[in-house]
Short mmCIF file of C-alpha atoms in Angstrom, two decimals:
data_model
loop_
_atom_site.label_atom_id
_atom_site.label_comp_id
_atom_site.label_asym_id
_atom_site.label_seq_id
_atom_site.Cartn_x
_atom_site.Cartn_y
_atom_site.Cartn_z
CA MET A 29 0.00 0.00 0.00
CA ALA A 30 2.02 2.83 -1.33
CA ASN A 31 0.39 5.83 0.21
CA GLN A 32 -1.76 4.53 2.98
CA GLY A 33 0.41 6.01 5.73
CA THR A 34 0.05 9.56 4.56
CA GLN A 35 -3.68 9.51 3.98
CA HIS A 36 -5.26 8.36 7.20
CA ASP A 37 -7.42 11.43 7.46
CA LYS A 38 -8.68 11.21 3.91
CA GLN A 39 -11.35 8.93 2.53
CA PHE A 40 -10.06 6.54 -0.11
CA LEU A 41 -13.48 5.97 -1.60
CA ALA A 42 -15.77 8.77 -2.71
CA PRO A 43 -19.17 8.69 -0.93
CA ASP A 44 -21.13 8.05 -4.14
CA VAL A 45 -18.83 5.12 -4.98
CA VAL A 46 -19.45 3.66 -1.53
CA ASP A 47 -23.22 4.00 -1.85
CA ASP A 48 -23.33 2.52 -5.31
CA ALA A 49 -21.01 -0.39 -4.40
CA VAL A 50 -23.07 -1.26 -1.33
CA VAL A 51 -26.23 -1.49 -3.45
CA ARG A 52 -24.45 -3.57 -6.09
CA LEU A 53 -23.02 -5.96 -3.51
CA ALA A 54 -26.44 -6.47 -1.93
CA LYS A 55 -27.75 -7.44 -5.38
CA ILE A 56 -24.79 -9.77 -5.83
CA ASN A 57 -25.69 -11.48 -2.56
CA GLY A 58 -29.16 -12.08 -3.95
CA GLN A 59 -27.66 -13.51 -7.13
CA VAL A 60 -25.39 -15.86 -5.16
CA GLN A 61 -28.39 -17.11 -3.21
CA GLY A 62 -30.14 -17.62 -6.54
CA VAL A 63 -27.27 -19.81 -7.76
CA SER A 64 -27.50 -21.87 -4.57
CA ARG A 65 -31.22 -22.32 -5.12
CA MET A 66 -30.72 -23.36 -8.74
CA ILE A 67 -28.21 -25.97 -7.65
CA GLN A 68 -30.53 -27.33 -4.96
CA GLU A 69 -33.40 -27.48 -7.45
CA GLY A 70 -31.24 -29.59 -9.75
CA ARG A 71 -31.19 -27.14 -12.66
CA TYR A 72 -29.18 -27.94 -15.79
CA CYS A 73 -25.42 -27.41 -15.32
CA VAL A 74 -25.16 -24.92 -18.17
CA ASP A 75 -27.85 -22.73 -16.60
CA VAL A 76 -25.97 -22.82 -13.31
CA LEU A 77 -22.69 -21.94 -15.05
CA ASP A 78 -24.40 -19.08 -16.89
CA GLN A 79 -25.74 -17.72 -13.63
CA ILE A 80 -22.31 -17.94 -11.95
CA GLU A 81 -20.96 -16.03 -14.95
CA SER A 82 -23.55 -13.30 -14.32
CA VAL A 83 -22.35 -13.02 -10.73
CA ARG A 84 -18.78 -12.71 -11.97
CA LYS A 85 -19.80 -9.89 -14.31
CA ALA A 86 -21.63 -8.08 -11.52
CA LEU A 87 -18.53 -8.38 -9.31
CA ASP A 88 -16.46 -7.03 -12.17
CA GLY A 89 -18.74 -4.00 -12.18
CA VAL A 90 -17.84 -3.32 -8.54
CA SER A 91 -14.12 -3.86 -9.24
CA ARG A 92 -14.24 -1.43 -12.09
CA GLN A 93 -15.86 1.23 -9.95
CA VAL A 94 -13.38 0.77 -7.11
CA MET A 95 -10.52 0.70 -9.63
CA ARG A 96 -11.55 4.01 -11.16
CA ASN A 97 -11.82 5.56 -7.74
CA TYR A 98 -8.38 4.12 -6.90
CA LEU A 99 -6.89 5.67 -10.04
CA GLU A 100 -8.57 9.04 -9.57
CA ARG A 101 -7.74 9.37 -5.90
CA CYS A 102 -4.99 7.11 -4.55
CA VAL A 103 -2.89 6.69 -7.70
CA THR A 104 -3.26 10.36 -8.58
CA ASP A 105 -2.17 11.49 -5.12
CA ALA A 106 0.75 9.06 -5.11
CA ILE A 107 1.96 10.17 -8.55
CA LYS A 108 1.62 13.86 -7.71
CA SER A 109 3.67 13.34 -4.56
CA ASP A 110 6.26 11.33 -6.53
CA ASP A 111 5.71 8.15 -4.57
CA PRO A 112 7.86 5.63 -6.47
CA LEU A 113 6.12 2.61 -4.88
CA ILE A 114 2.83 3.27 -6.63
CA TYR A 115 3.97 1.58 -9.87
CA ASP A 116 4.71 -1.76 -8.21
CA GLU A 117 1.39 -1.55 -6.41
CA LEU A 118 -0.48 -0.73 -9.60
CA MET A 119 1.20 -3.49 -11.59
CA LYS A 120 0.36 -6.00 -8.87
CA VAL A 121 -3.28 -4.90 -8.90
CA LEU A 122 -3.52 -4.96 -12.70
CA PHE A 123 -1.86 -8.31 -13.33
CA ARG A 124 -3.11 -10.18 -10.31
CA HIS A 125 -5.60 -12.23 -12.29
CA ARG A 126 -3.13 -13.61 -14.77
CA MET B 142 -29.39 -27.36 -23.66
CA ALA B 143 -28.46 -30.32 -25.72
CA ASN B 144 -29.70 -33.21 -23.68
CA GLN B 145 -32.18 -31.75 -21.29
CA GLY B 146 -35.18 -33.31 -22.96
CA THR B 147 -34.06 -36.89 -22.53
CA GLN B 148 -32.97 -36.59 -18.93
CA HIS B 149 -35.90 -35.26 -16.98
CA ASP B 150 -35.86 -38.16 -14.59
CA LYS B 151 -32.15 -37.95 -13.93
CA GLN B 152 -30.34 -35.51 -11.69
CA PHE B 153 -27.86 -33.30 -13.52
CA LEU B 154 -25.81 -32.63 -10.42
CA ALA B 155 -24.47 -35.38 -8.17
CA PRO B 156 -25.71 -35.04 -4.55
CA ASP B 157 -22.22 -34.46 -3.15
CA VAL B 158 -21.62 -31.70 -5.71
CA VAL B 159 -24.87 -30.04 -4.64
CA ASP B 160 -23.98 -30.22 -0.95
CA ASP B 161 -20.48 -28.91 -1.46
CA ALA B 162 -21.61 -26.08 -3.75
CA VAL B 163 -24.28 -24.95 -1.30
CA VAL B 164 -21.68 -24.70 1.48
CA ARG B 165 -19.26 -22.82 -0.79
CA LEU B 166 -21.93 -20.38 -1.94
CA ALA B 167 -22.92 -19.63 1.68
CA LYS B 168 -19.27 -18.79 2.37
CA ILE B 169 -19.17 -16.63 -0.75
CA ASN B 170 -22.17 -14.71 0.54
CA GLY B 171 -20.25 -14.03 3.73
CA GLN B 172 -17.28 -12.82 1.68
CA VAL B 173 -19.49 -10.50 -0.38
CA GLN B 174 -20.89 -9.00 2.82
CA GLY B 175 -17.30 -8.58 4.01
CA VAL B 176 -16.47 -6.60 0.87
CA SER B 177 -19.49 -4.37 1.50
CA ARG B 178 -18.33 -3.78 5.09
CA MET B 179 -14.79 -2.96 3.96
CA ILE B 180 -16.14 -0.40 1.51
CA GLN B 181 -18.36 1.19 4.15
CA GLU B 182 -15.45 1.33 6.60
CA GLY B 183 -13.40 3.22 4.01
CA ARG B 184 -10.68 0.63 3.64
CA TYR B 185 -7.87 1.17 1.12
CA CYS B 186 -8.96 0.50 -2.49
CA VAL B 187 -6.30 -2.15 -3.06
CA ASP B 188 -7.52 -4.13 -0.06
CA VAL B 189 -11.06 -3.95 -1.41
CA LEU B 190 -9.90 -5.05 -4.88
CA ASP B 191 -7.93 -7.94 -3.33
CA GLN B 192 -11.00 -9.06 -1.44
CA ILE B 193 -13.18 -8.90 -4.56
CA GLU B 194 -10.53 -11.03 -6.27
CA SER B 195 -10.87 -13.61 -3.46
CA VAL B 196 -14.60 -13.76 -4.07
CA ARG B 197 -13.95 -14.27 -7.77
CA LYS B 198 -11.61 -17.17 -6.99
CA ALA B 199 -14.15 -18.74 -4.66
CA LEU B 200 -16.80 -18.47 -7.39
CA ASP B 201 -14.37 -20.06 -9.81
CA GLY B 202 -14.14 -22.98 -7.41
CA VAL B 203 -17.89 -23.52 -7.69
CA SER B 204 -17.78 -23.17 -11.50
CA ARG B 205 -15.04 -25.73 -11.69
CA GLN B 206 -17.01 -28.21 -9.63
CA VAL B 207 -20.20 -27.72 -11.66
CA MET B 208 -18.15 -27.89 -14.88
CA ARG B 209 -16.60 -31.23 -13.93
CA ASN B 210 -20.01 -32.60 -13.05
CA TYR B 211 -21.33 -31.29 -16.37
CA LEU B 212 -18.53 -33.05 -18.26
CA GLU B 213 -18.87 -36.32 -16.37
CA ARG B 214 -22.63 -36.48 -16.56
CA CYS B 215 -24.30 -34.30 -19.19
CA VAL B 216 -21.51 -34.14 -21.78
CA THR B 217 -20.72 -37.83 -21.37
CA ASP B 218 -24.36 -38.84 -21.85
CA ALA B 219 -24.72 -36.55 -24.85
CA ILE B 220 -21.58 -37.88 -26.53
CA LYS B 221 -22.51 -41.49 -25.88
CA SER B 222 -25.91 -40.91 -27.43
CA ASP B 223 -24.30 -39.14 -30.40
CA ASP B 224 -26.01 -35.82 -29.71
CA PRO B 225 -24.38 -33.50 -32.27
CA LEU B 226 -25.53 -30.34 -30.46
CA ILE B 227 -23.31 -30.92 -27.45
CA TYR B 228 -20.23 -29.46 -29.17
CA ASP B 229 -21.83 -26.07 -29.81
CA GLU B 230 -23.09 -26.04 -26.24
CA LEU B 231 -19.67 -26.93 -24.85
CA MET B 232 -17.87 -24.34 -26.95
CA LYS B 233 -20.34 -21.70 -25.83
CA VAL B 234 -19.76 -22.61 -22.19
CA LEU B 235 -15.98 -22.73 -22.55
CA PHE B 236 -15.47 -19.50 -24.46
CA ARG B 237 -18.15 -17.41 -22.83
CA HIS B 238 -15.67 -15.42 -20.79
CA ARG B 239 -13.41 -14.39 -23.61
CA MET C 102 -2.73 -37.33 -22.54
CA ALA C 103 -5.57 -39.65 -21.93
CA ASN C 104 -5.95 -41.43 -25.20
CA GLN C 105 -2.76 -40.83 -27.07
CA GLY C 106 -1.54 -44.40 -26.72
CA THR C 107 -4.47 -45.95 -28.48
CA GLN C 108 -4.65 -43.53 -31.38
CA HIS C 109 -1.23 -43.51 -33.02
CA ASP C 110 -2.65 -44.40 -36.37
CA LYS C 111 -5.32 -41.71 -36.32
CA GLN C 112 -4.90 -38.02 -36.98
CA PHE C 113 -5.79 -35.86 -34.00
CA LEU C 114 -6.47 -32.78 -36.10
CA ALA C 115 -8.82 -32.79 -39.09
CA PRO C 116 -7.07 -31.70 -42.34
CA ASP C 117 -9.20 -28.57 -42.75
CA VAL C 118 -8.42 -27.53 -39.17
CA VAL C 119 -4.71 -27.94 -39.90
CA ASP C 120 -4.90 -25.86 -43.08
CA ASP C 121 -6.91 -23.11 -41.48
CA ALA C 122 -4.70 -22.95 -38.38
CA VAL C 123 -1.53 -22.74 -40.48
CA VAL C 124 -2.94 -19.76 -42.38
CA ARG C 125 -4.07 -18.07 -39.17
CA LEU C 126 -0.69 -18.59 -37.50
CA ALA C 127 1.13 -17.10 -40.50
CA LYS C 128 -1.08 -14.01 -40.14
CA ILE C 129 -0.36 -13.92 -36.42
CA ASN C 130 3.35 -13.90 -37.19
CA GLY C 131 2.80 -10.88 -39.38
CA GLN C 132 0.88 -9.18 -36.57
CA VAL C 133 3.67 -9.91 -34.07
CA GLN C 134 6.20 -8.36 -36.44
CA GLY C 135 3.86 -5.39 -36.72
CA VAL C 136 3.90 -4.96 -32.95
CA SER C 137 7.71 -5.05 -32.99
CA ARG C 138 7.75 -2.37 -35.69
CA MET C 139 5.32 -0.16 -33.76
CA ILE C 140 7.52 -0.41 -30.69
CA GLN C 141 10.64 0.46 -32.65
CA GLU C 142 8.86 3.41 -34.26
CA GLY C 143 8.00 4.74 -30.79
CA ARG C 144 4.24 4.53 -31.18
CA TYR C 145 1.99 5.47 -28.28
CA CYS C 146 1.83 2.77 -25.58
CA VAL C 147 -1.95 2.38 -25.81
CA ASP C 148 -1.71 1.68 -29.55
CA VAL C 149 0.94 -0.95 -28.85
CA LEU C 150 -1.22 -2.52 -26.11
CA ASP C 151 -4.24 -2.52 -28.44
CA GLN C 152 -2.23 -4.28 -31.10
CA ILE C 153 -0.94 -6.90 -28.63
CA GLU C 154 -4.58 -7.45 -27.66
CA SER C 155 -5.43 -8.10 -31.33
CA VAL C 156 -2.70 -10.73 -31.47
CA ARG C 157 -4.13 -12.32 -28.34
CA LYS C 158 -7.59 -12.45 -29.93
CA ALA C 159 -6.18 -14.00 -33.10
CA LEU C 160 -4.39 -16.64 -31.01
CA ASP C 161 -7.65 -17.30 -29.19
CA GLY C 162 -9.21 -18.00 -32.58
CA VAL C 163 -6.67 -20.76 -33.17
CA SER C 164 -7.18 -22.16 -29.64
CA ARG C 165 -10.88 -22.27 -30.17
CA GLN C 166 -10.51 -24.18 -33.42
CA VAL C 167 -8.09 -26.69 -31.92
CA MET C 168 -10.30 -27.00 -28.84
CA ARG C 169 -13.37 -27.84 -30.91
CA ASN C 170 -11.41 -30.42 -32.86
CA TYR C 171 -10.13 -31.82 -29.54
CA LEU C 172 -13.68 -32.14 -28.21
CA GLU C 173 -15.10 -33.65 -31.39
CA ARG C 174 -12.30 -36.14 -31.90
CA CYS C 175 -10.10 -36.87 -28.88
CA VAL C 176 -12.60 -36.23 -26.09
CA THR C 177 -15.37 -38.00 -27.97
CA ASP C 178 -13.23 -41.10 -28.58
CA ALA C 179 -12.05 -41.14 -24.99
CA ILE C 180 -15.57 -40.85 -23.59
CA LYS C 181 -16.94 -43.51 -25.94
CA SER C 182 -14.18 -45.89 -24.87
CA ASP C 183 -14.85 -45.06 -21.19
CA ASP C 184 -11.40 -43.61 -20.58
CA PRO C 185 -11.69 -42.21 -17.05
CA LEU C 186 -8.58 -40.04 -17.41
CA ILE C 187 -10.17 -37.73 -19.97
CA TYR C 188 -11.96 -35.67 -17.30
CA ASP C 189 -8.77 -34.70 -15.48
CA GLU C 190 -7.18 -33.85 -18.82
CA LEU C 191 -10.15 -31.75 -19.89
CA MET C 192 -10.34 -29.89 -16.59
CA LYS C 193 -6.63 -29.13 -16.79
CA VAL C 194 -7.04 -27.77 -20.31
CA LEU C 195 -10.12 -25.71 -19.44
CA PHE C 196 -8.87 -24.12 -16.24
CA ARG C 197 -5.26 -23.65 -17.17
CA HIS C 198 -5.62 -19.95 -17.74
CA ARG C 199 -7.13 -19.12 -14.40
CA MET D 75 -4.95 9.04 -26.55
CA ALA D 76 -5.01 11.53 -23.80
CA ASN D 77 -1.63 13.16 -24.03
CA GLN D 78 -0.35 12.29 -27.43
CA GLY D 79 -0.68 15.79 -28.78
CA THR D 80 1.59 17.39 -26.23
CA GLN D 81 4.34 14.82 -26.38
CA HIS D 82 5.39 14.53 -29.99
CA ASP D 83 8.97 15.35 -29.20
CA LYS D 84 9.22 12.84 -26.38
CA GLN D 85 9.66 9.09 -26.63
CA PHE D 86 6.76 7.13 -25.16
CA LEU D 87 8.81 3.99 -24.65
CA ALA D 88 12.12 3.94 -22.80
CA PRO D 89 14.99 2.62 -24.97
CA ASP D 90 15.60 -0.43 -22.77
CA VAL D 91 11.91 -1.32 -22.94
CA VAL D 92 12.06 -1.11 -26.75
CA ASP D 93 15.16 -3.33 -26.94
CA ASP D 94 13.77 -5.91 -24.57
CA ALA D 95 10.35 -6.00 -26.28
CA VAL D 96 11.91 -6.46 -29.71
CA VAL D 97 13.89 -9.48 -28.46
CA ARG D 98 10.80 -10.95 -26.76
CA LEU D 99 8.65 -10.47 -29.87
CA ALA D 100 11.27 -12.20 -32.04
CA LYS D 101 11.13 -15.16 -29.66
CA ILE D 102 7.35 -15.10 -29.81
CA ASN D 103 7.55 -15.31 -33.58
CA GLY D 104 9.66 -18.44 -33.21
CA GLN D 105 7.08 -19.89 -30.81
CA VAL D 106 4.22 -19.16 -33.20
CA GLN D 107 6.11 -20.95 -35.98
CA GLY D 108 6.61 -23.82 -33.55
CA VAL D 109 2.86 -24.06 -33.00
CA SER D 110 2.31 -24.13 -36.76
CA ARG D 111 4.85 -26.93 -37.09
CA MET D 112 3.24 -28.94 -34.28
CA ILE D 113 -0.13 -28.63 -35.98
CA GLN D 114 1.28 -29.74 -39.33
CA GLU D 115 3.02 -32.69 -37.69
CA GLY D 116 -0.32 -33.80 -36.23
CA ARG D 117 0.66 -33.46 -32.59
CA TYR D 118 -1.89 -34.15 -29.84
CA CYS D 119 -4.41 -31.30 -29.42
CA VAL D 120 -3.58 -30.77 -25.76
CA ASP D 121 0.11 -30.27 -26.62
CA VAL D 122 -0.89 -27.71 -29.24
CA LEU D 123 -3.18 -25.92 -26.78
CA ASP D 124 -0.42 -25.90 -24.15
CA GLN D 125 1.97 -24.36 -26.64
CA ILE D 126 -0.55 -21.69 -27.66
CA GLU D 127 -0.93 -20.94 -23.94
CA SER D 128 2.85 -20.43 -23.71
CA VAL D 129 2.68 -17.92 -26.55
CA ARG D 130 -0.12 -16.11 -24.73
CA LYS D 131 2.00 -15.92 -21.59
CA ALA D 132 4.97 -14.60 -23.54
CA LEU D 133 2.74 -11.93 -25.11
CA ASP D 134 1.49 -11.06 -21.64
CA GLY D 135 5.11 -10.45 -20.66
CA VAL D 136 5.42 -7.84 -23.42
CA SER D 137 2.08 -6.26 -22.44
CA ARG D 138 3.19 -6.00 -18.86
CA GLN D 139 6.42 -4.28 -19.82
CA VAL D 140 4.67 -1.82 -22.12
CA MET D 141 2.00 -1.25 -19.47
CA ARG D 142 4.55 -0.39 -16.80
CA ASN D 143 6.28 1.99 -19.17
CA TYR D 144 2.86 3.50 -19.99
CA LEU D 145 2.12 4.05 -16.30
CA GLU D 146 5.56 5.44 -15.48
CA ARG D 147 5.73 7.79 -18.44
CA CYS D 148 2.45 8.58 -20.17
CA VAL D 149 0.04 8.18 -17.25
CA THR D 150 2.41 9.98 -14.90
CA ASP D 151 2.82 12.92 -17.27
CA ALA D 152 -0.92 13.11 -17.87
CA ILE D 153 -1.75 13.06 -14.17
CA LYS D 154 0.89 15.64 -13.32
CA SER D 155 -0.48 17.95 -15.99
CA ASP D 156 -4.04 17.33 -14.72
CA ASP D 157 -5.23 15.77 -17.95
CA PRO D 158 -8.77 14.60 -17.06
CA LEU D 159 -8.98 12.26 -20.07
CA ILE D 160 -6.33 9.89 -18.77
CA TYR D 161 -8.76 8.06 -16.50
CA ASP D 162 -11.09 7.05 -19.32
CA GLU D 163 -8.08 5.96 -21.35
CA LEU D 164 -6.66 3.93 -18.48
CA MET D 165 -9.97 2.25 -17.69
CA LYS D 166 -10.39 1.33 -21.34
CA VAL D 167 -6.91 -0.20 -21.41
CA LEU D 168 -7.38 -2.06 -18.14
CA PHE D 169 -10.80 -3.54 -18.79
CA ARG D 170 -10.43 -4.25 -22.46
CA HIS D 171 -9.97 -7.96 -21.96
CA ARG D 172 -13.05 -8.55 -19.90
#
């Protein structure tokens, strides 16, 4: 966490990002319960896989939102204050999934 | 759904797969709530993104399980009964994310 | 390789798949050289990244073709001859990238 | 391209990144030819798919290098000069593959 130490009195996430993410995550919880129900009802595997894929896409939506906030706030502050550690942090975040 | 019509009296998912998936999905729900809490507590964006990535991996675990069951049961039955539609279905499932 | 031993006298890849893949791979080589040229010419990073992404998509096209052939020939033969190892092989192929 | 206009007299890619990428891309060309040869020799589909996956990973190595250079040079310059368009550009680059 490149710039966490210097920002303890600042919010990392903008209030509207927080509100929107909380709503999205509540919907995702409903979707996950839906997948569980489909599995218990013995639905066709492909339908279950499709539904899990929908959850993944919804999660991606939250990631994207948090990522943009991260770029606009944390990364921007770190770059403007010439924090050299931000690049390793960013690269780790960006290539984590691969 | 290539072979749904001929299998209405057969379970698509093995009982142990169902039980295991239900437990995993309950844990995933807990993780999703954890992400929501982190966001509301104003945790650092990278920590939030890491936690969302953990949820994604946990979901992948369920997909993998359902996929193996799909291959062992549905795809196997379809191939043994020479159902030509199974290949399109499989390709659609496999390359959906790309 | 689940069923390699029993198939030495059979082609794994259909002739038209071979021909098509060879043409596609020759084009991909051209694209890779194009990326090298762009980099040497000092083109903007985003343009280079976009072009690398095009190469990735073209490679995915070849994978997809080989995968379908694999399912229609190798996996089908293995399942019809009740080879139990095919499922581990398939799962390894499908979830390699994740 | 957020900051292309203001940087025409500056190199986007550092010379060592260019040199390294050119070497990597030449190797990738060799790997792509190797895949073509494997396909023509009728090698087992899984071996071909594994080899295509190796090419993908090698390409990812180049992407990663160009991406880091992009962050350290172009994104840094754009953020320091308060270019508001950089965030849309970055998000497009980061979430292109999904």
